[in-house]
């Protein structure tokens, strides 16, 4: 497996590896793009700890030479990590070179990203439109994992006038949730908040699941945060969608986006069985097709769509279900 990386901070960790081969390195943002174009690696590893301007490197790689990209960040750089994910990075790893198993974790993450499908991702611009608010409306629920921040930014940017609250589960390290919320808010015309127990849902507001607890739709149109059940992913997409199916029924509008594994598939099926609208991101535009594929296998999806078409489909489904 080949990997291009900027800087020398991670070089020693790869130098003795037998699986990962370093085919190039670069120090400046443009050098990263040039090295990626010249060597065509399987994965680009961007060191945001020792490198300068690494975020621009992610943006430039994804805009000009789309390649699965792993960013390595210090623990205190949650906002920076969230911005890198929104720019198109496929995954984030917290810098811990002295910790037991860090080199193995780094190599495993690179191996996982090999073969991930990425698409050209120039950064978007906020268009300044104001969200709709007020009135009863259906509920939108979105679930994503690997590659999700970029996919979510694309979808949310198209929901400017949607007459529904939006509940989001994104598999991400708890340290990065606040940063992701700020990044998504900057990328879309909606208000984005980290969900708190008892929040009253409002149209045109995005509630992002916090770390360590399941985000659920509770009774009376309120947010419920639940530590149970203990699952592989907490927050879990299945738990969100099961609660939306139970409380919103045919007014539910749900989508499973890019991600590894099968989280969200069972919940999406419940939404469909309750009469709600169900969508999933198609293979061609997914970073990892695992979660949408699992939903498709279960018969949970009514439509498989490119990520650029998901927002329009969500808006149309909401309109059909608005009293």
CSV table of C-alpha atoms in Angstrom, one decimal:
chain,number,residue,atom,x,y,z
A,1,UNK,CA,0.0,0.0,0.0
A,2,UNK,CA,1.2,3.5,-0.9
A,3,UNK,CA,0.9,6.6,1.1
A,4,UNK,CA,2.0,10.2,0.5
A,5,UNK,CA,2.5,12.4,3.5
A,6,UNK,CA,3.6,16.0,4.2
A,7,UNK,CA,6.4,16.7,6.7
A,8,UNK,CA,8.5,14.2,8.6
A,9,UNK,CA,6.5,14.0,11.8
A,10,UNK,CA,5.1,10.5,11.0
A,11,UNK,CA,7.9,9.2,8.8
A,12,UNK,CA,9.6,7.2,11.6
A,13,UNK,CA,6.3,5.4,12.3
A,14,UNK,CA,6.1,4.1,8.8
A,15,UNK,CA,9.8,3.5,8.1
A,16,UNK,CA,9.9,0.0,9.5
A,17,UNK,CA,6.5,-1.1,8.4
A,18,UNK,CA,6.0,-4.0,6.0
A,19,UNK,CA,2.5,-3.1,4.9
A,20,UNK,CA,2.6,0.6,4.3
A,21,UNK,CA,5.1,2.0,1.9
A,22,UNK,CA,5.8,5.7,1.8
A,23,UNK,CA,6.1,6.8,-1.8
A,24,UNK,CA,6.5,10.5,-1.3
A,25,UNK,CA,6.6,13.4,1.2
A,26,UNK,CA,6.0,17.1,1.0
A,27,UNK,CA,6.1,20.2,3.2
A,28,UNK,CA,4.0,22.8,1.5
A,29,UNK,CA,0.4,22.7,0.5
A,30,UNK,CA,1.1,22.9,-3.2
A,31,UNK,CA,3.9,20.4,-2.8
A,32,UNK,CA,1.4,17.9,-1.3
A,33,UNK,CA,-0.9,18.3,-4.3
A,34,UNK,CA,2.0,17.9,-6.7
A,35,UNK,CA,3.4,14.8,-4.9
A,36,UNK,CA,-0.1,13.3,-4.8
A,37,UNK,CA,-0.6,13.9,-8.5
A,38,UNK,CA,2.9,12.5,-9.3
A,39,UNK,CA,2.8,9.3,-7.2
A,40,UNK,CA,-1.0,8.6,-7.1
A,41,UNK,CA,-0.9,7.0,-3.6
A,42,UNK,CA,-3.7,5.0,-2.1
A,43,UNK,CA,-3.9,7.3,0.9
A,44,UNK,CA,-2.6,10.8,1.8
A,45,UNK,CA,-1.7,11.3,5.5
A,46,UNK,CA,-1.7,15.0,6.5
A,47,UNK,CA,0.1,15.8,9.7
A,48,UNK,CA,-1.7,18.8,11.3
A,49,UNK,CA,0.6,18.6,14.3
A,50,UNK,CA,4.0,19.5,12.9
A,51,UNK,CA,2.9,20.8,9.4
A,52,UNK,CA,1.9,24.4,8.7
A,53,UNK,CA,-1.2,25.1,6.7
A,54,UNK,CA,-2.2,21.5,6.5
A,55,UNK,CA,-5.9,22.2,6.2
A,56,UNK,CA,-5.2,24.0,2.8
A,57,UNK,CA,-3.4,20.8,1.7
A,58,UNK,CA,-6.6,18.8,2.4
A,59,UNK,CA,-8.7,21.3,0.5
A,60,UNK,CA,-6.3,21.3,-2.5
A,61,UNK,CA,-5.9,17.5,-2.7
A,62,UNK,CA,-9.7,17.0,-2.6
A,63,UNK,CA,-10.3,19.7,-5.1
A,64,UNK,CA,-7.6,18.7,-7.6
A,65,UNK,CA,-6.4,15.1,-7.0
A,66,UNK,CA,-9.2,13.5,-4.9
A,67,UNK,CA,-7.5,10.8,-2.7
A,68,UNK,CA,-8.6,9.2,0.6
A,69,UNK,CA,-7.0,11.5,3.2
A,70,UNK,CA,-6.2,10.9,6.9
A,71,UNK,CA,-5.5,13.9,9.0
A,72,UNK,CA,-3.5,13.5,12.3
A,73,UNK,CA,-4.3,16.2,14.8
A,74,UNK,CA,-3.4,17.1,18.4
A,75,UNK,CA,-6.1,16.4,20.9
A,76,UNK,CA,-6.8,20.1,21.5
A,77,UNK,CA,-7.5,20.8,17.8
A,78,UNK,CA,-11.1,19.6,17.6
A,79,UNK,CA,-12.2,22.6,15.5
A,80,UNK,CA,-9.3,22.1,13.0
A,81,UNK,CA,-10.1,18.4,12.7
A,82,UNK,CA,-13.8,19.2,12.0
A,83,UNK,CA,-12.8,21.7,9.3
A,84,UNK,CA,-10.5,19.1,7.7
A,85,UNK,CA,-13.4,16.6,7.6
A,86,UNK,CA,-15.7,19.1,6.1
A,87,UNK,CA,-13.1,19.9,3.5
A,88,UNK,CA,-13.2,16.2,2.4
A,89,UNK,CA,-10.8,14.3,4.7
A,90,UNK,CA,-12.0,10.8,5.1
A,91,UNK,CA,-10.9,10.3,8.7
A,92,UNK,CA,-9.1,11.8,11.7
A,93,UNK,CA,-6.6,10.3,14.2
A,94,UNK,CA,-5.5,12.0,17.4
A,95,UNK,CA,-1.7,12.4,17.6
A,96,UNK,CA,-0.2,10.2,20.3
A,97,UNK,CA,3.2,9.0,19.1
A,98,UNK,CA,4.3,8.0,22.6
A,99,UNK,CA,1.2,6.0,23.4
A,100,UNK,CA,1.2,2.2,23.2
A,101,UNK,CA,-0.2,1.0,19.9
A,102,UNK,CA,-0.3,4.4,18.2
A,103,UNK,CA,1.8,3.2,15.3
A,104,UNK,CA,-0.4,0.2,14.8
A,105,UNK,CA,-3.5,2.3,15.0
A,106,UNK,CA,-2.1,4.7,12.4
A,107,UNK,CA,-1.2,1.8,10.1
A,108,UNK,CA,-4.7,0.2,10.6
A,109,UNK,CA,-6.4,3.5,9.8
A,110,UNK,CA,-4.4,3.8,6.6
A,111,UNK,CA,-5.2,0.2,5.6
A,112,UNK,CA,-8.9,0.9,6.2
A,113,UNK,CA,-8.9,3.9,4.0
A,114,UNK,CA,-7.2,2.1,1.1
A,115,UNK,CA,-9.8,1.8,-1.7
A,116,UNK,CA,-12.2,4.3,-0.2
A,117,UNK,CA,-14.0,6.1,-3.0
A,118,UNK,CA,-13.7,9.9,-2.8
A,119,UNK,CA,-15.1,12.6,-5.1
A,120,UNK,CA,-13.9,16.0,-6.0
A,121,UNK,CA,-14.8,18.3,-3.2
A,122,UNK,CA,-14.2,22.1,-3.6
A,123,UNK,CA,-15.3,23.9,-0.5
A,124,UNK,CA,-18.7,25.4,-0.6
A,125,UNK,CA,-19.8,28.9,0.2
A,126,UNK,CA,-22.6,29.9,2.5
A,127,UNK,CA,-25.3,31.6,0.5
A,128,UNK,CA,-26.8,33.8,3.2
A,129,UNK,CA,-30.4,32.6,3.0
A,130,UNK,CA,-32.4,32.4,6.2
A,131,UNK,CA,-33.9,29.2,7.4
A,132,UNK,CA,-37.6,28.7,7.6
A,133,UNK,CA,-39.1,28.5,11.1
A,134,UNK,CA,-42.4,28.0,12.9
A,135,UNK,CA,-45.3,25.6,12.3
A,136,UNK,CA,-45.7,21.9,12.6
A,137,UNK,CA,-43.6,19.8,10.3
A,138,UNK,CA,-42.1,16.4,9.7
A,139,UNK,CA,-38.7,15.4,11.1
A,140,UNK,CA,-35.6,14.8,9.1
A,141,UNK,CA,-33.0,12.3,10.4
A,142,UNK,CA,-29.6,11.9,8.9
A,143,UNK,CA,-27.0,9.2,9.7
A,144,UNK,CA,-23.3,9.2,8.6
A,145,UNK,CA,-19.9,7.8,9.4
A,146,UNK,CA,-16.7,7.7,7.4
A,147,UNK,CA,-16.8,10.6,4.9
A,148,UNK,CA,-19.9,11.9,6.6
A,149,UNK,CA,-18.9,15.5,7.6
A,150,UNK,CA,-18.3,16.4,3.9
A,151,UNK,CA,-21.5,14.6,2.9
A,152,UNK,CA,-23.5,16.4,5.7
A,153,UNK,CA,-22.1,19.8,4.6
A,154,UNK,CA,-23.4,19.1,1.1
A,155,UNK,CA,-26.8,18.0,2.2
A,156,UNK,CA,-27.3,20.7,4.9
A,157,UNK,CA,-26.3,23.4,2.4
A,158,UNK,CA,-29.4,22.5,0.4
A,159,UNK,CA,-31.9,22.6,3.2
A,160,UNK,CA,-32.2,26.4,3.5
A,161,UNK,CA,-35.9,26.6,3.5
A,162,UNK,CA,-36.9,23.2,4.8
A,163,UNK,CA,-39.9,23.2,7.2
A,164,UNK,CA,-38.6,20.6,9.5
A,165,UNK,CA,-36.1,20.1,12.3
A,166,UNK,CA,-33.0,18.0,11.4
A,167,UNK,CA,-31.5,15.4,13.7
A,168,UNK,CA,-28.0,14.1,12.9
A,169,UNK,CA,-25.9,11.2,14.1
A,170,UNK,CA,-22.3,11.4,12.8
A,171,UNK,CA,-19.8,8.8,14.1
A,172,UNK,CA,-17.0,11.0,15.3
A,173,UNK,CA,-14.6,11.2,18.3
A,174,UNK,CA,-16.5,13.1,21.2
A,175,UNK,CA,-13.7,15.7,21.3
A,176,UNK,CA,-14.6,16.8,17.7
A,177,UNK,CA,-18.4,17.2,18.1
A,178,UNK,CA,-18.3,20.9,19.0
A,179,UNK,CA,-15.9,21.7,16.2
A,180,UNK,CA,-18.0,19.8,13.7
A,181,UNK,CA,-21.1,21.7,14.8
A,182,UNK,CA,-19.3,25.0,14.1
A,183,UNK,CA,-18.0,23.8,10.8
A,184,UNK,CA,-21.4,22.6,9.6
A,185,UNK,CA,-22.9,25.9,10.7
A,186,UNK,CA,-20.4,27.8,8.6
A,187,UNK,CA,-21.1,25.6,5.6
A,188,UNK,CA,-24.9,25.8,5.6
A,189,UNK,CA,-27.7,28.4,6.1
A,190,UNK,CA,-29.1,26.5,9.1
A,191,UNK,CA,-28.5,26.9,12.8
A,192,UNK,CA,-26.5,23.9,14.0
A,193,UNK,CA,-26.4,23.0,17.7
A,194,UNK,CA,-25.1,20.1,19.8
A,195,UNK,CA,-28.3,18.5,21.2
A,196,UNK,CA,-29.1,18.8,24.9
A,197,UNK,CA,-31.7,16.8,26.8
A,198,UNK,CA,-35.2,18.3,26.5
A,199,UNK,CA,-34.5,20.7,23.6
A,200,UNK,CA,-37.7,21.5,21.8
A,201,UNK,CA,-37.4,20.9,18.1
A,202,UNK,CA,-37.8,23.8,15.8
A,203,UNK,CA,-38.0,24.0,12.0
A,204,UNK,CA,-34.8,24.8,10.2
A,205,UNK,CA,-32.5,23.9,13.1
A,206,UNK,CA,-30.0,21.0,13.0
A,207,UNK,CA,-29.4,19.0,16.2
A,208,UNK,CA,-26.1,17.1,16.2
A,209,UNK,CA,-25.7,14.1,18.5
A,210,UNK,CA,-23.2,14.6,21.3
A,211,UNK,CA,-20.6,12.0,22.1
A,212,UNK,CA,-21.4,9.0,24.3
A,213,UNK,CA,-25.2,9.2,24.2
A,214,UNK,CA,-27.8,8.3,21.7
A,215,UNK,CA,-29.8,11.1,20.1
A,216,UNK,CA,-33.5,10.2,20.1
A,217,UNK,CA,-36.7,11.8,19.2
A,218,UNK,CA,-38.7,11.9,22.4
A,219,UNK,CA,-42.4,12.6,23.0
A,220,UNK,CA,-43.8,16.1,22.5
A,221,UNK,CA,-41.2,16.9,19.8
A,222,UNK,CA,-38.3,17.1,22.3
A,223,UNK,CA,-34.8,15.8,22.2
A,224,UNK,CA,-34.0,12.8,24.4
A,225,UNK,CA,-30.4,11.8,25.1
A,226,UNK,CA,-30.0,8.2,26.3
A,227,UNK,CA,-26.9,6.3,27.4
A,228,UNK,CA,-28.7,3.1,26.7
A,229,UNK,CA,-28.4,0.7,25.1
A,230,UNK,CA,-24.7,0.1,25.0
A,231,UNK,CA,-23.9,-0.3,21.3
A,232,UNK,CA,-20.8,-0.4,19.1
A,233,UNK,CA,-21.6,3.2,18.1
A,234,UNK,CA,-22.9,5.6,20.7
A,235,UNK,CA,-24.5,7.7,19.3
A,236,UNK,CA,-26.1,5.1,17.1
A,237,UNK,CA,-27.9,5.8,13.8
A,238,UNK,CA,-30.2,2.9,14.4
A,239,UNK,CA,-31.3,4.3,17.8
A,240,UNK,CA,-32.1,7.7,16.2
A,241,UNK,CA,-34.1,6.2,13.3
A,242,UNK,CA,-36.0,3.8,15.5
A,243,UNK,CA,-37.1,6.7,17.7
A,244,UNK,CA,-38.1,8.8,14.7
A,245,UNK,CA,-40.1,5.9,13.3
A,246,UNK,CA,-41.8,5.4,16.7
A,247,UNK,CA,-42.7,9.1,17.3
A,248,UNK,CA,-43.0,10.7,13.8
A,249,UNK,CA,-44.3,7.7,11.9
A,250,UNK,CA,-45.3,8.6,8.3
A,251,UNK,CA,-44.0,12.1,8.9
A,252,UNK,CA,-40.4,10.9,9.2
A,253,UNK,CA,-37.9,11.6,6.5
A,254,UNK,CA,-34.6,9.8,6.8
A,255,UNK,CA,-31.4,9.3,5.0
A,256,UNK,CA,-28.3,7.0,5.5
A,257,UNK,CA,-25.2,8.5,4.1
A,258,UNK,CA,-21.6,7.3,3.6
A,259,UNK,CA,-20.1,5.1,6.3
A,260,UNK,CA,-18.5,1.8,7.2
A,261,UNK,CA,-20.6,-1.1,8.7
A,262,UNK,CA,-24.3,-1.3,8.9
A,263,UNK,CA,-25.4,1.3,11.5
A,264,UNK,CA,-28.7,2.9,10.4
A,265,UNK,CA,-29.9,0.1,8.2
A,266,UNK,CA,-32.3,-1.4,10.7
A,267,UNK,CA,-33.6,2.0,11.8
A,268,UNK,CA,-34.2,3.1,8.2
A,269,UNK,CA,-36.2,0.0,7.6
A,270,UNK,CA,-38.4,0.9,10.6
A,271,UNK,CA,-39.0,4.4,9.2
A,272,UNK,CA,-40.0,2.9,5.9
A,273,UNK,CA,-42.3,0.4,7.6
A,274,UNK,CA,-43.9,3.3,9.5
A,275,UNK,CA,-44.7,5.0,6.2
A,276,UNK,CA,-41.9,7.5,6.2
A,277,UNK,CA,-39.6,8.5,3.3
A,278,UNK,CA,-36.2,6.8,3.2
A,279,UNK,CA,-33.2,7.7,1.1
A,280,UNK,CA,-29.6,6.5,1.0
A,281,UNK,CA,-26.4,7.9,-0.7
A,282,UNK,CA,-25.4,6.0,-3.8
A,283,UNK,CA,-22.2,4.0,-4.2
A,284,UNK,CA,-20.6,6.4,-6.7
A,285,UNK,CA,-20.5,9.3,-4.3
A,286,UNK,CA,-19.9,7.5,-1.0
A,287,UNK,CA,-16.5,7.5,0.6
A,288,UNK,CA,-17.5,4.1,2.0
A,289,UNK,CA,-20.7,2.4,0.7
A,290,UNK,CA,-21.1,0.1,3.8
A,291,UNK,CA,-24.0,1.7,5.6
A,292,UNK,CA,-26.1,2.6,2.5
A,293,UNK,CA,-25.4,-0.9,1.1
A,294,UNK,CA,-26.6,-2.5,4.3
A,295,UNK,CA,-29.8,-0.4,4.2
A,296,UNK,CA,-30.3,-1.4,0.5
A,297,UNK,CA,-29.9,-5.1,1.3
A,298,UNK,CA,-32.6,-4.8,4.0
A,299,UNK,CA,-35.0,-3.2,1.6
A,300,UNK,CA,-35.0,-0.1,3.7
A,301,UNK,CA,-34.3,2.5,1.0
A,302,UNK,CA,-36.9,3.9,-1.4
A,303,UNK,CA,-34.3,5.8,-3.4
A,304,UNK,CA,-30.5,5.6,-3.8
A,305,UNK,CA,-29.2,9.1,-4.7
A,306,UNK,CA,-26.0,10.9,-5.5
A,307,UNK,CA,-25.0,13.2,-2.5
A,308,UNK,CA,-25.8,16.3,-4.6
A,309,UNK,CA,-29.4,15.2,-5.0
A,310,UNK,CA,-30.2,14.2,-1.4
A,311,UNK,CA,-31.2,17.6,-0.2
A,312,UNK,CA,-33.7,18.2,-2.9
A,313,UNK,CA,-35.3,14.8,-2.3
A,314,UNK,CA,-35.5,15.5,1.5
A,315,UNK,CA,-37.2,18.9,0.8
A,316,UNK,CA,-39.7,17.3,-1.5
A,317,UNK,CA,-40.5,14.5,1.0
A,318,UNK,CA,-41.0,17.1,3.7
A,319,UNK,CA,-43.4,19.1,1.5
A,320,UNK,CA,-45.4,16.0,0.8
A,321,UNK,CA,-45.8,15.4,4.5
A,322,UNK,CA,-46.4,18.9,5.7
A,323,UNK,CA,-50.1,19.4,6.9
